CSV table of C-alpha atoms and ligand atoms in Angstrom, one decimal:
chain,number,residue,atom,x,y,z
A,120,MET,CA,-35.0,-9.0,-3.7
A,121,ASN,CA,-32.7,-6.5,-5.4
A,122,LEU,CA,-32.9,-4.1,-2.4
A,123,ASN,CA,-30.9,-4.6,0.7
A,124,ILE,CA,-33.6,-5.7,3.2
A,125,ASN,CA,-32.7,-8.2,5.9
A,126,THR,CA,-34.7,-9.3,8.9
A,127,ASN,CA,-33.7,-10.8,12.2
A,128,ASP,CA,-35.4,-13.5,14.2
A,129,LYS,CA,-37.9,-11.0,15.6
A,130,GLY,CA,-38.9,-10.0,12.1
A,131,ASN,CA,-37.4,-6.6,12.5
A,132,LEU,CA,-35.1,-4.9,10.0
A,133,SER,CA,-31.5,-5.9,10.6
A,134,ILE,CA,-28.8,-3.5,9.7
A,135,GLY,CA,-25.4,-5.2,9.6
A,136,GLY,CA,-26.7,-7.6,12.3
A,137,ALA,CA,-28.1,-4.8,14.6
A,138,ASP,CA,-31.8,-4.4,15.2
A,139,ALA,CA,-33.1,-1.2,13.6
A,140,LEU,CA,-35.5,-0.6,16.4
A,141,GLU,CA,-32.8,-0.9,19.1
A,142,LEU,CA,-30.6,1.5,17.1
A,143,ALA,CA,-33.3,4.1,17.0
A,144,GLU,CA,-34.1,3.5,20.7
A,145,GLU,CA,-30.4,4.0,21.7
A,146,TYR,CA,-29.3,6.7,19.4
A,147,GLY,CA,-32.5,8.6,18.6
A,148,THR,CA,-34.0,9.6,15.3
A,149,PRO,CA,-33.4,10.7,12.6
A,150,LEU,CA,-30.4,8.4,12.4
A,151,TYR,CA,-28.2,7.2,9.6
A,152,ALA,CA,-27.2,3.6,10.2
A,153,THR,CA,-24.5,2.1,8.0
A,154,ASP,CA,-23.7,-1.6,7.4
A,155,GLU,CA,-19.9,-1.8,7.2
A,156,ASN,CA,-19.7,-5.2,5.5
A,157,ARG,CA,-22.0,-4.0,2.7
A,158,ILE,CA,-19.4,-1.3,1.8
A,159,ARG,CA,-16.6,-3.9,1.8
A,160,GLU,CA,-18.7,-6.3,-0.3
A,161,ASN,CA,-19.5,-3.7,-2.8
A,162,PHE,CA,-15.8,-2.7,-3.1
A,163,GLN,CA,-14.6,-6.3,-3.4
A,164,ARG,CA,-17.3,-7.2,-6.0
A,165,LEU,CA,-16.3,-4.4,-8.3
A,166,ASN,CA,-12.6,-4.6,-7.7
A,167,ASN,CA,-12.4,-8.4,-8.2
A,168,ALA,CA,-14.5,-8.2,-11.4
A,169,PHE,CA,-12.0,-5.9,-13.0
A,170,ILE,CA,-8.7,-6.9,-11.5
A,171,LYS,CA,-9.0,-10.5,-12.6
A,172,HIS,CA,-8.9,-9.4,-16.2
A,173,TYR,CA,-6.4,-6.6,-15.8
A,174,GLU,CA,-4.0,-6.2,-12.9
A,175,ASN,CA,-3.2,-2.5,-13.2
A,176,PHE,CA,-6.6,-1.4,-11.8
A,177,GLN,CA,-7.3,1.1,-9.2
A,178,ILE,CA,-10.6,2.3,-7.7
A,179,PHE,CA,-11.0,5.9,-6.4
A,180,TYR,CA,-14.0,6.3,-4.2
A,181,ALA,CA,-15.9,9.5,-5.1
A,182,CYS,CA,-16.2,10.7,-1.6
A,183,LYS,CA,-18.7,13.4,-2.4
A,184,ALA,CA,-21.2,10.6,-2.0
A,185,ASN,CA,-20.4,10.3,1.7
A,186,THR,CA,-17.4,11.9,3.5
A,187,ASN,CA,-17.8,10.3,6.9
A,188,LEU,CA,-14.2,9.6,7.9
A,189,SER,CA,-15.0,6.1,9.1
A,190,ILE,CA,-16.4,5.2,5.7
A,191,ILE,CA,-13.3,6.6,4.0
A,192,ARG,CA,-11.2,4.6,6.4
A,193,ILE,CA,-13.0,1.4,5.5
A,194,LEU,CA,-12.4,2.0,1.8
A,195,GLU,CA,-8.7,3.0,2.4
A,196,GLU,CA,-8.3,-0.4,4.2
A,197,GLU,CA,-9.7,-2.1,1.2
A,198,GLY,CA,-7.0,-0.4,-1.0
A,199,CYS,CA,-9.2,2.3,-2.5
A,200,GLY,CA,-8.1,5.8,-3.3
A,201,ILE,CA,-10.4,8.8,-3.4
A,202,ASP,CA,-11.8,11.2,-6.0
A,203,ALA,CA,-12.0,14.6,-4.4
A,204,VAL,CA,-13.7,17.7,-5.8
A,205,SER,CA,-12.8,20.3,-3.2
A,206,PRO,CA,-10.1,21.1,-0.7
A,207,GLY,CA,-12.5,19.8,2.0
A,208,GLU,CA,-12.6,16.4,0.4
A,209,VAL,CA,-8.8,16.3,0.0
A,210,TYR,CA,-8.6,17.2,3.7
A,211,ALA,CA,-11.1,14.4,4.5
A,212,GLY,CA,-8.9,11.9,2.6
A,213,ILE,CA,-5.8,13.0,4.5
A,214,MET,CA,-7.6,13.0,7.9
A,215,ALA,CA,-8.7,9.4,7.0
A,216,GLY,CA,-5.1,8.4,6.5
A,217,MET,CA,-5.2,8.2,2.7
A,218,ASP,CA,-1.9,8.3,0.9
A,219,PRO,CA,-2.0,11.7,-0.9
A,220,GLN,CA,-0.9,10.1,-4.1
A,221,LYS,CA,-4.1,8.1,-4.0
A,222,ILE,CA,-6.2,11.3,-3.9
A,223,LEU,CA,-7.1,12.6,-7.3
A,224,PHE,CA,-8.5,16.1,-7.2
A,225,THR,CA,-11.0,16.8,-10.1
A,226,GLY,CA,-12.3,20.3,-9.4
A,227,ASN,CA,-14.5,22.4,-11.5
A,228,ASN,CA,-14.1,26.2,-11.7
A,229,VAL,CA,-11.2,25.9,-9.3
A,230,LYS,CA,-9.6,28.9,-7.8
A,231,ASP,CA,-5.8,29.4,-7.4
A,232,GLU,CA,-5.8,29.1,-3.6
A,233,GLU,CA,-7.6,25.7,-4.0
A,234,MET,CA,-5.0,24.4,-6.4
A,235,ASP,CA,-2.3,25.6,-4.1
A,236,PHE,CA,-3.9,23.7,-1.2
A,237,VAL,CA,-4.1,20.5,-3.3
A,238,ILE,CA,-0.5,20.8,-4.5
A,239,LYS,CA,0.8,21.3,-0.9
A,240,SER,CA,-1.2,18.3,0.3
A,241,GLY,CA,0.5,16.1,-2.3
A,242,ALA,CA,-2.7,15.1,-4.0
A,243,ARG,CA,-2.8,14.6,-7.8
A,244,LEU,CA,-4.4,17.3,-9.9
A,245,ASN,CA,-6.8,16.6,-12.7
A,246,VAL,CA,-7.2,19.8,-14.8
A,247,ASP,CA,-10.7,20.8,-16.1
A,248,SER,CA,-9.9,23.7,-18.5
A,249,VAL,CA,-7.2,25.5,-20.4
A,250,SER,CA,-7.9,28.5,-18.2
A,251,GLN,CA,-7.1,26.4,-15.1
A,252,LEU,CA,-3.9,25.0,-16.8
A,253,LYS,CA,-2.6,28.5,-17.5
A,254,ARG,CA,-3.2,29.6,-13.9
A,255,LEU,CA,-1.6,26.4,-12.6
A,256,ALA,CA,1.6,27.3,-14.5
A,257,LYS,CA,1.8,30.4,-12.4
A,258,ILE,CA,1.4,28.6,-9.1
A,259,VAL,CA,3.7,25.7,-9.7
A,260,ASN,CA,6.9,25.2,-11.7
A,261,PRO,CA,5.5,23.2,-14.6
A,262,GLU,CA,8.8,21.4,-15.3
A,263,GLY,CA,8.0,17.7,-14.8
A,264,PHE,CA,4.9,18.4,-12.8
A,265,LYS,CA,2.4,15.5,-13.3
A,266,ILE,CA,-1.1,16.4,-14.3
A,267,SER,CA,-4.0,14.8,-16.1
A,268,PHE,CA,-7.0,16.3,-17.9
A,269,ARG,CA,-10.7,15.7,-17.6
A,270,VAL,CA,-12.0,15.2,-21.2
A,271,ASN,CA,-15.6,15.4,-22.2
A,272,PRO,CA,-16.2,12.5,-24.6
A,273,MET,CA,-19.5,14.0,-25.7
A,274,VAL,CA,-21.5,11.1,-24.3
A,275,GLY,CA,-23.6,11.6,-21.2
A,276,ALA,CA,-25.7,9.4,-18.9
A,277,GLY,CA,-27.4,9.7,-15.6
A,278,HIS,CA,-30.6,9.2,-13.7
A,279,HIS,CA,-31.6,12.8,-14.0
A,280,GLU,CA,-30.7,15.7,-16.3
A,281,HIS,CA,-28.8,17.3,-13.5
A,282,THR,CA,-26.5,14.4,-13.1
A,283,ILE,CA,-25.4,14.1,-16.7
A,284,THR,CA,-21.9,15.4,-17.1
A,285,GLY,CA,-20.9,14.5,-20.6
A,286,GLY,CA,-22.2,16.0,-23.9
A,287,LYS,CA,-22.4,19.4,-25.5
A,288,LYS,CA,-24.4,21.0,-22.7
A,289,SER,CA,-21.9,20.0,-19.9
A,290,LYS,CA,-19.7,22.5,-18.2
A,291,PHE,CA,-17.1,19.8,-17.3
A,292,GLY,CA,-13.7,19.0,-18.8
A,293,ILE,CA,-12.0,20.0,-22.0
A,294,MET,CA,-13.7,19.2,-25.3
A,295,ASP,CA,-13.0,15.9,-27.2
A,296,LYS,CA,-11.8,17.8,-30.3
A,297,GLU,CA,-9.3,20.1,-28.5
A,298,ALA,CA,-7.8,17.3,-26.5
A,299,VAL,CA,-4.7,16.7,-28.7
A,300,GLU,CA,-4.0,20.4,-28.8
A,301,VAL,CA,-4.3,20.9,-25.0
A,302,TYR,CA,-2.1,17.9,-24.2
A,303,SER,CA,0.6,19.3,-26.6
A,304,MET,CA,0.3,22.7,-25.1
A,305,ALA,CA,0.7,21.3,-21.6
A,306,LYS,CA,3.8,19.4,-22.7
A,307,GLU,CA,5.3,22.5,-24.3
A,308,MET,CA,4.7,24.4,-21.1
A,309,GLY,CA,6.8,21.7,-19.4
A,310,PHE,CA,4.1,19.8,-17.6
A,311,ASP,CA,4.2,16.0,-17.6
A,312,PRO,CA,0.7,14.9,-18.6
A,313,VAL,CA,0.4,11.4,-17.3
A,314,GLY,CA,-3.4,10.8,-17.2
A,315,ILE,CA,-6.7,11.2,-18.9
A,316,HIS,CA,-10.0,11.2,-17.2
A,317,MET,CA,-13.8,11.3,-17.9
A,318,HIS,CA,-16.9,11.2,-15.9
A,319,ILE,CA,-20.1,11.0,-18.0
A,320,GLY,CA,-22.7,11.2,-15.3
A,321,SER,CA,-24.2,9.6,-12.3
A,322,GLY,CA,-26.7,6.8,-11.6
A,323,PHE,CA,-26.9,4.9,-14.9
A,324,LEU,CA,-28.1,1.3,-15.0
A,325,ASP,CA,-27.8,1.0,-18.8
A,326,ILE,CA,-24.2,0.5,-19.5
A,327,GLY,CA,-24.5,1.3,-23.3
A,328,PRO,CA,-23.5,5.0,-23.1
A,329,PHE,CA,-20.6,4.2,-20.7
A,330,LYS,CA,-19.2,1.6,-23.1
A,331,LEU,CA,-19.4,4.1,-26.0
A,332,ALA,CA,-17.7,6.7,-23.8
A,333,VAL,CA,-14.9,4.2,-22.9
A,334,ASN,CA,-14.4,3.6,-26.6
A,335,THR,CA,-14.3,7.3,-27.4
A,336,LEU,CA,-11.9,8.2,-24.6
A,337,MET,CA,-9.6,5.4,-25.6
A,338,ASP,CA,-9.5,6.7,-29.2
A,339,ILE,CA,-8.8,10.2,-27.9
A,340,ALA,CA,-6.0,8.9,-25.6
A,341,GLY,CA,-4.7,6.8,-28.5
A,342,GLU,CA,-4.6,9.9,-30.8
A,343,ILE,CA,-2.8,11.9,-28.1
A,344,THR,CA,-0.2,9.2,-27.7
A,345,GLN,CA,0.4,8.9,-31.4
A,346,LYS,CA,0.5,12.6,-32.1
A,347,THR,CA,2.4,13.9,-29.0
A,348,GLY,CA,4.3,10.8,-27.8
A,349,ILE,CA,2.7,11.1,-24.4
A,350,LYS,CA,2.6,7.7,-22.6
A,351,PHE,CA,-0.3,7.5,-20.1
A,352,GLU,CA,0.3,6.2,-16.6
A,353,PHE,CA,-3.4,6.1,-16.0
A,354,ILE,CA,-6.7,6.3,-17.8
A,355,ASP,CA,-9.7,7.0,-15.6
A,356,PHE,CA,-13.3,6.3,-16.7
A,357,GLY,CA,-15.0,8.1,-13.8
A,358,GLY,CA,-17.9,6.7,-11.9
A,359,GLY,CA,-21.7,6.7,-12.3
A,360,MET,CA,-22.6,3.0,-12.0
A,361,GLY,CA,-26.1,3.0,-10.6
A,362,ILE,CA,-27.8,0.9,-8.0
A,363,PRO,CA,-31.5,-0.2,-7.9
A,364,TYR,CA,-33.7,2.2,-5.9
A,365,THR,CA,-37.1,0.7,-6.8
A,366,PRO,CA,-38.0,-3.0,-6.2
A,367,ASP,CA,-38.1,-3.6,-10.0
A,368,GLU,CA,-34.8,-2.1,-11.1
A,369,ASN,CA,-32.0,-4.6,-11.7
A,370,ILE,CA,-28.7,-4.7,-10.0
A,371,LEU,CA,-25.8,-4.1,-12.5
A,372,ASP,CA,-24.3,-7.4,-13.5
A,373,ILE,CA,-20.8,-6.3,-12.9
A,374,GLU,CA,-18.9,-9.5,-14.0
A,375,PRO,CA,-19.8,-9.4,-17.7
A,376,ILE,CA,-19.6,-5.6,-17.7
A,377,ALA,CA,-16.1,-5.7,-16.4
A,378,GLU,CA,-15.1,-8.3,-18.9
A,379,GLU,CA,-16.5,-6.2,-21.8
A,380,ILE,CA,-14.9,-2.9,-20.6
A,381,ILE,CA,-11.5,-4.6,-20.2
A,382,LYS,CA,-11.8,-6.1,-23.6
A,383,ILE,CA,-12.3,-2.7,-25.2
A,384,TYR,CA,-9.5,-1.3,-23.0
A,385,LYS,CA,-7.0,-3.9,-23.9
A,386,SER,CA,-7.7,-3.9,-27.6
A,387,LYS,CA,-7.4,-0.1,-27.8
A,388,LEU,CA,-4.1,-0.2,-25.8
A,389,GLU,CA,-2.8,-2.6,-28.4
A,390,GLU,CA,-4.2,-0.7,-31.3
A,391,TYR,CA,-2.5,2.6,-30.3
A,392,ASP,CA,0.6,0.9,-28.7
A,393,MET,CA,-0.1,2.6,-25.3
A,394,GLY,CA,1.6,0.2,-23.0
A,395,GLU,CA,-0.2,-0.9,-19.8
A,396,PRO,CA,-1.5,2.2,-18.0
A,397,THR,CA,-3.5,1.8,-14.8
A,398,MET,CA,-7.2,1.7,-15.4
A,399,CYS,CA,-9.2,3.7,-12.9
A,400,LEU,CA,-12.8,3.9,-11.9
A,401,GLU,CA,-14.4,6.4,-9.6
A,402,PRO,CA,-17.6,5.1,-8.1
A,403,GLY,CA,-19.4,6.8,-5.3
A,404,ARG,CA,-23.0,5.5,-5.1
A,405,TYR,CA,-22.0,1.9,-6.2
A,406,LEU,CA,-19.8,1.6,-3.1
A,407,VAL,CA,-21.8,3.2,-0.4
A,408,GLY,CA,-25.4,3.8,-1.6
A,409,ASP,CA,-27.1,0.7,-0.3
A,410,SER,CA,-25.0,0.5,2.9
A,411,THR,CA,-27.1,3.0,4.8
A,412,TYR,CA,-30.6,3.4,6.1
A,413,LEU,CA,-32.1,6.6,7.3
A,414,LEU,CA,-34.3,5.8,10.3
A,415,ALA,CA,-37.1,8.2,11.2
A,416,ARG,CA,-40.0,8.0,13.7
A,417,VAL,CA,-43.6,8.4,12.6
A,418,ASN,CA,-45.1,11.2,14.8
A,419,SER,CA,-48.3,12.0,13.0
A,420,VAL,CA,-50.9,10.3,10.8
A,421,LYS,CA,-53.2,12.7,9.1
A,422,GLU,CA,-56.2,11.7,7.0
A,423,GLY,CA,-57.8,14.2,4.7
A,424,TYR,CA,-58.0,14.6,1.0
A,425,LYS,CA,-54.8,12.5,1.1
A,426,LYS,CA,-53.3,10.4,3.9
A,427,PHE,CA,-50.0,11.7,5.2
A,428,ILE,CA,-47.6,9.7,7.3
A,429,GLY,CA,-45.5,12.4,9.1
A,430,VAL,CA,-42.0,11.6,10.3
A,431,ASP,CA,-39.2,13.3,12.3
A,432,ALA,CA,-36.8,13.7,9.4
A,433,GLY,CA,-37.1,16.0,6.4
A,434,PHE,CA,-35.5,16.9,3.1
A,435,ASN,CA,-32.8,18.6,5.1
A,436,THR,CA,-31.6,15.0,5.8
A,437,LEU,CA,-32.3,13.5,2.4
A,438,ILE,CA,-32.8,15.9,-0.5
A,439,ARG,CA,-32.9,13.5,-3.4
A,440,PRO,CA,-36.7,13.0,-3.6
A,441,ALA,CA,-37.3,16.8,-3.5
A,442,MET,CA,-34.3,17.6,-5.8
A,443,TYR,CA,-34.4,14.9,-8.4
A,444,ASP,CA,-37.8,13.3,-7.8
A,445,SER,CA,-35.8,10.2,-6.8
A,446,TYR,CA,-37.5,7.1,-5.4
A,447,HIS,CA,-36.2,5.8,-2.1
A,448,HIS,CA,-37.8,2.6,-0.9
A,449,ILE,CA,-39.4,2.9,2.5
A,450,VAL,CA,-40.1,0.0,4.9
A,451,ILE,CA,-41.6,-0.2,8.4
A,452,ALA,CA,-38.8,-1.3,10.6
A,453,ASP,CA,-40.7,-3.9,12.6
A,454,LYS,CA,-42.3,-5.5,9.5
A,455,PRO,CA,-40.2,-4.7,6.5
A,456,GLU,CA,-41.7,-7.4,4.4
A,457,ALA,CA,-45.4,-6.8,5.4
A,458,LYS,CA,-48.0,-6.6,2.6
A,459,THR,CA,-49.1,-3.1,1.6
A,460,THR,CA,-52.6,-2.1,2.6
A,461,GLN,CA,-52.8,1.6,1.7
A,462,THR,CA,-51.4,4.4,-0.5
A,463,VAL,CA,-50.0,7.3,1.4
A,464,ASP,CA,-47.6,10.2,1.2
A,465,VAL,CA,-44.7,10.0,3.6
A,466,ALA,CA,-43.9,13.5,4.6
A,467,GLY,CA,-41.0,15.1,6.4
A,468,ASN,CA,-41.0,17.8,9.1
A,469,VAL,CA,-39.7,20.7,6.9
A,470,CYS,CA,-42.0,23.6,6.3
A,471,GLU,CA,-42.3,23.1,2.5
A,472,SER,CA,-44.8,21.1,0.5
A,473,GLY,CA,-42.1,19.5,-1.5
A,474,ASP,CA,-40.8,17.7,1.7
A,475,LEU,CA,-42.1,14.3,0.8
A,476,PHE,CA,-40.0,11.1,1.0
A,477,GLY,CA,-42.6,9.2,-0.9
A,478,ARG,CA,-45.6,10.3,-2.9
A,479,ASP,CA,-48.6,8.0,-3.4
A,480,ARG,CA,-46.6,5.2,-1.9
A,481,PRO,CA,-48.1,1.8,-1.2
A,482,LEU,CA,-47.3,0.9,2.5
A,483,PRO,CA,-48.5,-1.5,5.1
A,484,ASP,CA,-50.5,-0.2,8.1
A,485,VAL,CA,-48.5,2.5,9.9
A,486,LYS,CA,-49.2,4.1,13.2
A,487,GLU,CA,-47.7,6.9,15.3
A,488,GLY,CA,-44.6,5.7,17.1
A,489,ASP,CA,-43.6,3.3,14.3
A,490,LEU,CA,-40.1,3.5,12.9
A,491,ILE,CA,-39.5,3.8,9.2
A,492,ALA,CA,-36.3,3.0,7.3
A,493,ILE,CA,-35.5,4.9,4.1
A,494,LEU,CA,-33.2,2.7,2.0
A,495,ASN,CA,-30.2,3.6,-0.1
A,496,SER,CA,-29.3,6.6,2.1
A,497,GLY,CA,-25.6,6.0,1.9
A,498,ALA,CA,-24.8,8.1,-1.1
A,499,TYR,CA,-25.6,11.8,-1.6
A,500,SER,CA,-27.7,11.8,1.6
A,501,PHE,CA,-25.8,13.0,4.6
A,502,SER,CA,-23.3,14.7,2.2
A,503,MET,CA,-26.1,16.8,0.8
A,504,ALA,CA,-27.9,17.3,4.1
A,505,SER,CA,-28.3,20.8,5.6
A,506,ARG,CA,-29.5,22.6,8.7
A,507,TYR,CA,-32.4,24.1,6.9
A,508,ASN,CA,-35.3,25.0,9.3
A,509,SER,CA,-32.6,25.2,12.0
A,510,ARG,CA,-32.6,21.5,12.5
A,511,PRO,CA,-29.3,20.0,13.9
A,512,MET,CA,-27.6,17.4,11.7
A,513,PRO,CA,-28.5,13.8,12.7
A,514,ALA,CA,-26.2,11.2,14.2
A,515,GLU,CA,-24.5,8.4,12.2
A,516,VAL,CA,-23.7,4.9,13.4
A,517,LEU,CA,-21.6,2.2,11.9
A,518,VAL,CA,-22.5,-1.4,12.4
A,519,ASN,CA,-20.0,-4.2,12.0
A,520,ASN,CA,-21.4,-7.7,12.5
A,521,GLY,CA,-23.8,-6.5,15.2
A,522,GLU,CA,-21.3,-4.2,16.9
A,523,VAL,CA,-22.4,-0.6,16.8
A,524,ASP,CA,-20.2,2.5,16.9
A,525,LEU,CA,-21.3,6.1,16.9
A,526,ILE,CA,-19.4,7.7,14.0
A,527,ARG,CA,-21.0,11.2,14.2
A,528,GLU,CA,-22.5,12.8,17.2
A,529,ARG,CA,-26.0,14.4,16.8
A,530,GLU,CA,-25.6,18.1,16.7
A,531,ASN,CA,-27.4,20.2,19.3
A,532,LEU,CA,-29.1,23.5,19.2
A,533,ALA,CA,-26.1,25.5,20.2
A,534,ASP,CA,-24.1,23.9,17.4
A,535,LEU,CA,-26.5,25.6,14.9
A,536,PHE,CA,-25.4,29.0,15.9
A,537,SER,CA,-21.8,28.5,17.0
A,538,ASN,CA,-20.2,30.4,14.1
A,539,GLN,CA,-22.5,33.4,14.3
A,540,ILE,CA,-21.3,36.7,15.7
A,541,VAL,CA,-23.8,39.2,17.0
A,542,PRO,CA,-22.2,42.7,16.9
A,543,PRO,CA,-21.9,44.2,20.4
A,544,ARG,CA,-24.3,47.1,19.4
A,545,LEU,CA,-27.0,44.5,18.9
A,546,LEU,CA,-26.4,42.6,22.1
A,547,LYS,CA,-29.4,42.7,24.5
A,548,LYS,CA,-28.7,45.0,27.4
A,549,ASP,CA,-30.4,44.2,30.6
B,650,LLP,N1,-16.3,11.2,-10.5
B,650,LLP,C1,-16.7,12.5,-10.6
B,650,LLP,C2,-15.7,13.4,-11.2
B,650,LLP,C3,-18.0,12.9,-10.3
B,650,LLP,O1,-18.3,14.2,-10.4
B,650,LLP,C4,-18.8,12.0,-9.7
B,650,LLP,C5,-20.2,12.4,-9.2
B,650,LLP,C6,-18.4,10.7,-9.5
B,650,LLP,C7,-17.1,10.3,-9.9
B,650,LLP,C8,-19.2,9.6,-8.8
B,650,LLP,O2,-20.5,9.4,-9.3
B,650,LLP,P1,-21.3,8.1,-8.8
B,650,LLP,O3,-20.5,6.9,-9.0
B,650,LLP,O4,-21.6,8.3,-7.3
B,650,LLP,O5,-22.6,8.1,-9.6
B,650,LLP,N2,-26.3,14.2,-6.1
B,650,LLP,C9,-26.5,13.3,-7.2
B,650,LLP,C10,-25.3,12.7,-7.8
B,650,LLP,C11,-24.3,13.7,-8.3
B,650,LLP,C12,-22.9,13.1,-8.7
B,650,LLP,C13,-21.9,14.1,-9.0
B,650,LLP,N3,-20.7,13.6,-9.4
B,650,LLP,C14,-27.5,12.3,-6.7
B,650,LLP,O6,-27.9,12.3,-5.6
B,650,LLP,O7,-27.9,11.4,-7.5
């Protein structure tokens, strides 16, 4: 099975050695339950595959996928840096004990105050536009200040139109054809441009476009080196490596992929005489996506023109099916491998018709009170969750070889309104 489904001796879903039913019983639902070892395995598989062919290799975890501080801590322990896209993510990295030099800030449409925050925090700045570069020169003394640029290699890939970030329609980065000019301009302004970066999109399982983009970025970097004399300290190919969501999608075979990418990398370094810059990758989903299960309790079974299995979580906890029509595999926690007997819609508790976790989904028998687990809820799940419908944010637990820790408390009703201020003239007088 390409999906991360393990059972214990009772036949129940096991999450990192803990029984999913017991987790739901103890911590309530909806609940995000994360298997710590899975994150470590994902990191090590990817890191080992590349590092064995090229030593100067560094992974930056794209923490937009999941900013839980314990998860960032796990990856920091493994030697990972982070890719941050907002001051909040830089702050999360620092709170999690990350060396600021291992935080690369790649913002988009960044304002001056945000750059100022990033610089003061000691994180590295990856510049997205000439407009941003000019504003940066007013905030910081450019003399010797290290920067990098995000370059659009005009190749894109992703599981959905909204997650493709390379190509002519993309708002991200500087254009391929202006790259030499922009690097020269930065140099003339006094900056020290030490890096080049791309991110072509998110959730691809076909590595073809990525290889093409690696080739293109290396040619761009090579041309920059030859025309401006800039020696890169690092070359960052971004993230985007997908994971299987459906039972018939394949896992990326990372070993041969790493070998091929490094081969391209080394031959281009040699071709353009670029030395041995650190090669970087920025995966989010690949590291954490399959580590987490969203547990929800079935509270209603409705039969009509269609059969609906109603659960106590909604798209406020996992927006991907509603937003991208994404498939998330669903199992019944006390019989994750049972045969399917019916086709149902698995519906959430948000007051919108689009609030479906699964449409026309084959499932085994399900009854009220059963627990379901929605797989691959580690990336872009809690981090995209909201309080819509005034539902408090769920709790998160981390499981390490059967040991369970609460890593985020469930919010309560008062939390929902804690930042609101009712003007005295509107206060109820009694
Ligand atoms: N680096 C940069 C600059 C990025 O913008 C992203 C993702 C990544 C790395 C990591 O991509 P990953 O390895 O996780 O695919 N909400 C969407 C995904 C949006 C990704 C945005 N940027 C989803 O749920 O599929």
